[in-house]
XYZ file of N, CA, C and O in Angstrom:
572
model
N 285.404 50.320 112.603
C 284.435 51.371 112.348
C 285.020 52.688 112.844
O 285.648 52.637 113.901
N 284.890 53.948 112.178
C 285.671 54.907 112.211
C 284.517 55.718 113.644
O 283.427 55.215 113.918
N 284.991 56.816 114.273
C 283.948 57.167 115.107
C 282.991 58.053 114.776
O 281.935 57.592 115.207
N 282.815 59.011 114.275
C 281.854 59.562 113.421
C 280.706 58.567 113.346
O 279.658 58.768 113.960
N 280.936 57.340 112.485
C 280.050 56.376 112.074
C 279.152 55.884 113.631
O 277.937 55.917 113.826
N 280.328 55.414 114.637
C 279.523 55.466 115.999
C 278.526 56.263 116.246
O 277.332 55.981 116.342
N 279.305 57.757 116.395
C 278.597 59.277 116.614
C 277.375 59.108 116.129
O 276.531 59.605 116.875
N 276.758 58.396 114.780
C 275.920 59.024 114.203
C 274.711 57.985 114.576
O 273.554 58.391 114.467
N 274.978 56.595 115.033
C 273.859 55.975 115.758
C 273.209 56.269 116.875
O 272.137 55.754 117.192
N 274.032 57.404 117.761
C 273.049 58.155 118.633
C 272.466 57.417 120.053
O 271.583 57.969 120.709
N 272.831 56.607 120.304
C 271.842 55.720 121.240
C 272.403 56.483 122.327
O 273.302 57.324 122.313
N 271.547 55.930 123.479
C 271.652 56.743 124.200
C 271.817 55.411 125.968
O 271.035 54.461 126.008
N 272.696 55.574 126.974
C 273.226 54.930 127.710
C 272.306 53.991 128.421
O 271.301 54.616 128.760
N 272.257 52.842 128.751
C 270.928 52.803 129.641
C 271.625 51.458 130.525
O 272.320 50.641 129.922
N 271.482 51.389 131.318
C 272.248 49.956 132.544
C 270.856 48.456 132.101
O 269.628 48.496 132.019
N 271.709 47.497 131.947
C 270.589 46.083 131.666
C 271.365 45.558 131.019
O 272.415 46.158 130.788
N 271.145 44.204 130.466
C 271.638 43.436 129.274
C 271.615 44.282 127.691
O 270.617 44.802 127.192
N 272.901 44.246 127.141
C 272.390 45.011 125.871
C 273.056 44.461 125.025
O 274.138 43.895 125.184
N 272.279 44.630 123.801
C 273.262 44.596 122.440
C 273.266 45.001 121.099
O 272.378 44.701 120.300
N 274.345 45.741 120.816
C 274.015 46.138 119.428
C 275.018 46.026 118.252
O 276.189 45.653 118.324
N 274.195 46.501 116.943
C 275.166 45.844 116.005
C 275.582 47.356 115.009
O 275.236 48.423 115.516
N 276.173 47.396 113.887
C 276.238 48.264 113.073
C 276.315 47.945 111.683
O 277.427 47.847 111.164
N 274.565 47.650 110.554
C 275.216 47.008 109.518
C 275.297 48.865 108.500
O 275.038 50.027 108.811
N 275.901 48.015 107.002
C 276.398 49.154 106.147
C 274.780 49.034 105.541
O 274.008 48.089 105.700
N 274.557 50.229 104.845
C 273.317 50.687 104.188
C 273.637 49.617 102.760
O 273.952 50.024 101.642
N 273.491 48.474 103.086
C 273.351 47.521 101.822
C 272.034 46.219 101.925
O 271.543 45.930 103.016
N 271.640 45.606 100.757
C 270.993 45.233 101.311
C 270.528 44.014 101.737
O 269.370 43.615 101.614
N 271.498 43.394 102.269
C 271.809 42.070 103.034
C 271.442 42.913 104.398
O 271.313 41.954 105.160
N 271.167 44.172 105.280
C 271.477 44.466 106.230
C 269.971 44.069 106.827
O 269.914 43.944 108.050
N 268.747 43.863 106.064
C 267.510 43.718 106.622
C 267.949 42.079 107.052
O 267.863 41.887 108.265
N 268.268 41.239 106.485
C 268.319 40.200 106.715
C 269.623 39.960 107.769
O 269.622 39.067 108.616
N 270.293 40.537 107.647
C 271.520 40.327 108.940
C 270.927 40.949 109.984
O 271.360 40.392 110.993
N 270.110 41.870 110.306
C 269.465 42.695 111.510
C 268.391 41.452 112.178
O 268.064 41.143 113.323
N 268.078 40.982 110.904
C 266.598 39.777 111.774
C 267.487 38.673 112.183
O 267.302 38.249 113.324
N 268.532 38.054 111.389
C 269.496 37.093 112.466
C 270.316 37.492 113.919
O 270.569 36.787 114.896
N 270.603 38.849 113.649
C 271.088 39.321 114.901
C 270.127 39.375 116.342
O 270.556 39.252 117.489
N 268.955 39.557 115.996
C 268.101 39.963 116.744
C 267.943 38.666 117.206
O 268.439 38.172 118.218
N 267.198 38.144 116.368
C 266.583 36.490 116.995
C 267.765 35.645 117.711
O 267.374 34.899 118.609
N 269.338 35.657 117.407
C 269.958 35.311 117.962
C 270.380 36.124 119.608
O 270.975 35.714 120.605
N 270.095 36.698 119.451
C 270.244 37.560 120.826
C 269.104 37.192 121.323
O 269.197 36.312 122.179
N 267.922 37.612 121.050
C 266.707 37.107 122.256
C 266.716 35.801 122.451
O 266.289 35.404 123.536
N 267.099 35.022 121.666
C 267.265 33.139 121.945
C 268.069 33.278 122.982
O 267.495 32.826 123.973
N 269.467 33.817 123.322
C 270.105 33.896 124.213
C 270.043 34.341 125.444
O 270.612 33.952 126.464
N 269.073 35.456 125.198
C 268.469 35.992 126.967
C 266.931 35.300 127.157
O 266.002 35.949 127.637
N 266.767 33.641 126.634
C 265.331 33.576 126.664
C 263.975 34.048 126.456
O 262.984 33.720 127.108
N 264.040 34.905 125.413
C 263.454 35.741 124.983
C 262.692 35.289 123.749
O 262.046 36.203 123.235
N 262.581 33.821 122.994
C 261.952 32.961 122.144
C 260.349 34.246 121.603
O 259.982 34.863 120.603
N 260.059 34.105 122.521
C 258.692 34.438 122.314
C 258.517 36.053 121.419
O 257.774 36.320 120.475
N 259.497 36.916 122.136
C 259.559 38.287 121.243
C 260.384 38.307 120.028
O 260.643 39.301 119.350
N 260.815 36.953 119.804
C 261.603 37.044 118.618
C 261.143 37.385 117.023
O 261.787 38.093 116.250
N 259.604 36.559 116.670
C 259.154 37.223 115.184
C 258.614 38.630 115.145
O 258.571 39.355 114.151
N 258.126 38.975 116.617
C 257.181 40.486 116.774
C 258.560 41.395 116.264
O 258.377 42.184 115.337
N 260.038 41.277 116.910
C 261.312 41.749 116.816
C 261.989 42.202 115.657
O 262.474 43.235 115.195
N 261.816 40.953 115.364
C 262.513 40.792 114.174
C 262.043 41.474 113.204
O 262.779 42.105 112.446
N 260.069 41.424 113.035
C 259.485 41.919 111.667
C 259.775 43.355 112.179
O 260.722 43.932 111.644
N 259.103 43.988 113.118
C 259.761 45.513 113.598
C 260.994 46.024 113.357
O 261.218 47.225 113.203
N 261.962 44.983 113.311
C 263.518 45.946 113.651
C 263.362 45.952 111.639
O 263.402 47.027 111.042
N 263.199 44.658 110.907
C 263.079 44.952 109.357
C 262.178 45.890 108.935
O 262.607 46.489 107.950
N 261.123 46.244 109.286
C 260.644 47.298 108.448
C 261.511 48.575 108.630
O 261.690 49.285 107.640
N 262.146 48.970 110.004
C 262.893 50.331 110.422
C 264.204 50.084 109.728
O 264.955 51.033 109.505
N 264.509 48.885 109.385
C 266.137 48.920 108.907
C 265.665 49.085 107.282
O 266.370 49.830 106.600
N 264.621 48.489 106.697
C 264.272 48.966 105.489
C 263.667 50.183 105.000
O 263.697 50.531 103.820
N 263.005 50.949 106.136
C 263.213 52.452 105.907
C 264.498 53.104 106.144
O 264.826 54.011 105.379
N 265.123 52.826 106.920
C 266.819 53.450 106.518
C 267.441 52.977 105.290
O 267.930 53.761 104.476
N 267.436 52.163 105.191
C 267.787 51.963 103.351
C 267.283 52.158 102.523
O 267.789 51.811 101.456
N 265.902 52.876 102.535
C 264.494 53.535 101.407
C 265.232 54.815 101.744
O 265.180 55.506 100.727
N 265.912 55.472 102.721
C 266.355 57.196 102.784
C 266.915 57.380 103.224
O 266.801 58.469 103.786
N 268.172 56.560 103.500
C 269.196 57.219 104.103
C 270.449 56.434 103.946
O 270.252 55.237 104.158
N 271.722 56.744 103.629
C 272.931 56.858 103.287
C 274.066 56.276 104.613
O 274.344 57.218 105.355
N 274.497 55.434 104.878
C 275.328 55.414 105.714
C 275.147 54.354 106.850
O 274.099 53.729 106.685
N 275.725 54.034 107.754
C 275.938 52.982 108.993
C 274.470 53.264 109.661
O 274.094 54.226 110.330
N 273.610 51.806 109.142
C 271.977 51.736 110.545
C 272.784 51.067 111.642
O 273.734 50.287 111.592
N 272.081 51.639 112.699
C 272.878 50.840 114.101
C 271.028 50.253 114.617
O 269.936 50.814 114.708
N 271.375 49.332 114.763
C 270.687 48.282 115.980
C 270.988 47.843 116.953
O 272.053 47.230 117.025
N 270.075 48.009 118.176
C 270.453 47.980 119.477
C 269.448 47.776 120.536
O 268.577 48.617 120.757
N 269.559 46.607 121.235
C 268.044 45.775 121.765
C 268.973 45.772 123.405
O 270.043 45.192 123.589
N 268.139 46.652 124.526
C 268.124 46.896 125.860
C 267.411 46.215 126.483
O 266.328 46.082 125.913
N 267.482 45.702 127.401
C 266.494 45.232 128.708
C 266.908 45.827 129.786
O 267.880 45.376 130.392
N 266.292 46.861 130.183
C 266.928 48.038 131.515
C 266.522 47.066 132.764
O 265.592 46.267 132.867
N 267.396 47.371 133.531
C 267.310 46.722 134.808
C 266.038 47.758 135.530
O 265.388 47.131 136.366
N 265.744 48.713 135.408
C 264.877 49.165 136.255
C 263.224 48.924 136.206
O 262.361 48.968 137.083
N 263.181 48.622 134.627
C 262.181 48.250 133.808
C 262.110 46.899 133.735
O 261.479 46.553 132.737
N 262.486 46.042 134.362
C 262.226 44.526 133.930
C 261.194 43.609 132.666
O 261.321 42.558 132.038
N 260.452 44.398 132.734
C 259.235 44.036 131.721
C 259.252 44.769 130.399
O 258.217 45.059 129.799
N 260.896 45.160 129.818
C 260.434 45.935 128.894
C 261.901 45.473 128.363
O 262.907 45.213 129.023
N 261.663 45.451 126.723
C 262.777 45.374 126.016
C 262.676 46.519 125.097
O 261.628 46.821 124.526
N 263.818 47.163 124.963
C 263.743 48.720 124.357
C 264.248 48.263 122.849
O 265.022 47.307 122.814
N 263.920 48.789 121.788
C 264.609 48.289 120.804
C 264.655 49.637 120.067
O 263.692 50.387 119.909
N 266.508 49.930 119.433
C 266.258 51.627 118.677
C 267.140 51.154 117.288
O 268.086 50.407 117.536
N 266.934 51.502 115.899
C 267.163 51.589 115.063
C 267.535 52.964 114.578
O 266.531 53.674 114.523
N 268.670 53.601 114.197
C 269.409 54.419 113.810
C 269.950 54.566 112.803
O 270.738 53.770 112.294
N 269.647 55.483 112.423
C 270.549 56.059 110.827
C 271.431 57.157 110.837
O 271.872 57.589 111.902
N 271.789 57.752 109.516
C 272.584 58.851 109.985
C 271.498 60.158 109.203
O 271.998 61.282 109.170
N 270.477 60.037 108.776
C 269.414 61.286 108.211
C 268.684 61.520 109.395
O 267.926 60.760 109.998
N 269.085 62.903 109.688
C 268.028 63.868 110.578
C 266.961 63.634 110.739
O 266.480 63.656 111.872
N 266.049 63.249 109.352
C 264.530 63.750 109.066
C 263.888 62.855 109.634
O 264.205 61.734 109.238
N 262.847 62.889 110.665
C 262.273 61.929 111.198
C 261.606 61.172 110.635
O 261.420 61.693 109.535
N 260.859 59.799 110.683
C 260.237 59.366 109.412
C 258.628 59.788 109.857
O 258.128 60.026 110.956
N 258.205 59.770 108.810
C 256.334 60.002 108.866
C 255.588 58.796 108.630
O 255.871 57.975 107.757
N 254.380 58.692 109.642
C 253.554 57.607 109.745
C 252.387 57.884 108.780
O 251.856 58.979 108.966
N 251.956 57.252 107.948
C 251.282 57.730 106.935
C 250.155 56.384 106.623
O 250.584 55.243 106.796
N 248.928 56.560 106.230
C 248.312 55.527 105.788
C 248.288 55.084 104.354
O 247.907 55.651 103.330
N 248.699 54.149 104.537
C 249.107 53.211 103.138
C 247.175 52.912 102.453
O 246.092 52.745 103.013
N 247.532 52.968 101.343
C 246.383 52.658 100.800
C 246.322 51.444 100.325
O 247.430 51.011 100.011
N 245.142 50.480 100.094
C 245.412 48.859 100.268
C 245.780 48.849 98.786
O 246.257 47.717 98.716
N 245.884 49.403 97.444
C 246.932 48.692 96.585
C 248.518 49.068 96.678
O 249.426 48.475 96.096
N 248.665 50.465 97.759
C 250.280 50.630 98.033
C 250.971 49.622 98.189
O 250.318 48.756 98.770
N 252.439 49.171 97.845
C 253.123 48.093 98.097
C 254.458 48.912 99.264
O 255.607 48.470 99.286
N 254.046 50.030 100.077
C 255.036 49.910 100.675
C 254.119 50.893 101.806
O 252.981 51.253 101.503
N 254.798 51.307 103.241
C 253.927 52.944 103.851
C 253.341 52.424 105.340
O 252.957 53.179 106.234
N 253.366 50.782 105.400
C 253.180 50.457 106.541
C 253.989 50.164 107.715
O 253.352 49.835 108.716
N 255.122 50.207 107.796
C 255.944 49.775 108.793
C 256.023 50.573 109.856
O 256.415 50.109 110.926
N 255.667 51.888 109.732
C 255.031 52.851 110.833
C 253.873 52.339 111.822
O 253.997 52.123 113.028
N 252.880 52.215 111.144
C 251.948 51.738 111.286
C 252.282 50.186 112.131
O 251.569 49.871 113.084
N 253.012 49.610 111.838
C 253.432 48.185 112.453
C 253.899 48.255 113.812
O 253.508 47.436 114.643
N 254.690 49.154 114.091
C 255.677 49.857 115.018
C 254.304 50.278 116.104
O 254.049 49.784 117.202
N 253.728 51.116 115.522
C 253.010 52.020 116.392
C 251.713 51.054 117.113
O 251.338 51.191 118.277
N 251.058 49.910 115.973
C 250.156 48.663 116.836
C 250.703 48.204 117.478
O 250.219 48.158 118.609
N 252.101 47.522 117.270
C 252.462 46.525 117.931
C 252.958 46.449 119.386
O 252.841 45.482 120.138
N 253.539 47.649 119.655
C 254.805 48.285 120.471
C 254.146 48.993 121.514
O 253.120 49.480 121.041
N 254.244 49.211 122.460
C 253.923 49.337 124.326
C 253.595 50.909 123.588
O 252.476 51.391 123.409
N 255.125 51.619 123.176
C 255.677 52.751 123.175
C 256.555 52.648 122.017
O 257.238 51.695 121.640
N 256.362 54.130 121.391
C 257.696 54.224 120.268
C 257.466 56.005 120.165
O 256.663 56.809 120.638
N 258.328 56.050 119.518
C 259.027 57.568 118.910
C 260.560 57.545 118.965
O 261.339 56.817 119.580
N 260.786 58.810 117.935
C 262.000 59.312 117.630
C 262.961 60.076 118.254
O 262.404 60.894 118.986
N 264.505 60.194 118.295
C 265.082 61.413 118.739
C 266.308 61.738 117.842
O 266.736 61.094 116.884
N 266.736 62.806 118.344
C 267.636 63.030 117.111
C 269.136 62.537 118.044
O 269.380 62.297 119.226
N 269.798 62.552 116.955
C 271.317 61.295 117.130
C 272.418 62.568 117.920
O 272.296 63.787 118.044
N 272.853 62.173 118.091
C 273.928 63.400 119.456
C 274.456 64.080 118.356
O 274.711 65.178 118.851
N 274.866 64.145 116.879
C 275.789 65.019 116.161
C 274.833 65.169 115.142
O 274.437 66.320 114.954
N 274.393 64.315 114.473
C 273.942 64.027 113.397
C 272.621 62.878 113.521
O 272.607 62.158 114.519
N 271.771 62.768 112.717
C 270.837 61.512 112.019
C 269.691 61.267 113.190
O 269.414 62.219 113.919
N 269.033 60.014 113.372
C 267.948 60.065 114.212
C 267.861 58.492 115.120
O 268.774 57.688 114.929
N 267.170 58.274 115.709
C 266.806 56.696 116.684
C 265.467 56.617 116.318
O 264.685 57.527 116.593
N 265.137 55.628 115.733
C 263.599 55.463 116.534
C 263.486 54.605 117.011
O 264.195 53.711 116.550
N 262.588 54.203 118.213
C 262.686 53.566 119.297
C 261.393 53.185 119.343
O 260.443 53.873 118.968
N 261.314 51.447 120.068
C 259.503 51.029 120.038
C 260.082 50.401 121.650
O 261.272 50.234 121.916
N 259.192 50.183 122.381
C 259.753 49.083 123.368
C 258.299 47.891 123.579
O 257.143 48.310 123.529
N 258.544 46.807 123.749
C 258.183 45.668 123.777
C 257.889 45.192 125.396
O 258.876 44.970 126.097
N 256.638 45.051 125.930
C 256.793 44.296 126.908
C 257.036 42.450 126.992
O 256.489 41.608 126.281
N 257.902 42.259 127.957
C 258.099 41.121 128.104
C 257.633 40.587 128.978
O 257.599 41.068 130.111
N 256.984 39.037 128.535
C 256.222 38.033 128.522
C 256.326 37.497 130.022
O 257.248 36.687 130.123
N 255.759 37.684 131.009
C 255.759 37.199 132.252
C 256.506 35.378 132.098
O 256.630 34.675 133.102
């Protein structure tokens, strides 16, 4: 991966268990993002946040491929200072933040905002260190 492409996932440093991936804007990448994920939380015992995870990190990796061009980065934190929290940020390389909007019940698409924002402790956006954006939900974990 060239660095630019790094540059443009934006994440930002944090000390804990981490891991992340970088798929191409194609669209096998929703489905490689939900194996990545679930295989990683299986590994830090994490079973339980795995479908809440998984459906979250796919709707954000399928809005980067509804608008935007280039390397989504995925990247799932458990900060050591935070113990009870798994950070999860999805990255593209488009600036424009996305908008939470209410889907109307025959829309077939407009909710994954909406998914993010019930489901999730905490979420919002920031913009990527050169270029593009993060958005970020974090998850508390399961005593």
């Amino acid at each position: 991966m060239d660095a630019r492409a790094w540059e443009v996932i934006g994440v930002i440093d944090t000390e804990g268990d981490r891991a992340e991936w970088t798929f191409p804007a194609e669209a096998g990448a929703v489905r490689a993002a939900r194996a990545a994920v679930r295989g990683r939380l299986r590994d830090w015992g994490l079973d339980s946040l795995a479908d809440l995870t998984a459906l979250l990190v796919s709707e954000l990796v399928t809005n980067s491929l509804r608008h935007a061009t280039g390397p989504i980065g995925v990247r799932l934190v458990r900060p050591v200072v935070l113990g009870d929290v798994l950070l999860v940020e999805v990255s593209d390389p488009l600036p424009d933040p996305p908008r939470e909007r209410v889907a109307r019940p025959e829309d077939e698409s407009g909710r994954g905002l909406q998914l993010v924002a019930h489901s999730s402790r905490r979420w919002g956006t920031r913009p990527g260190r050169n270029t593009g954006k993060t958005v970020w939900f974090e998850l508390t974990v399961p005593e």
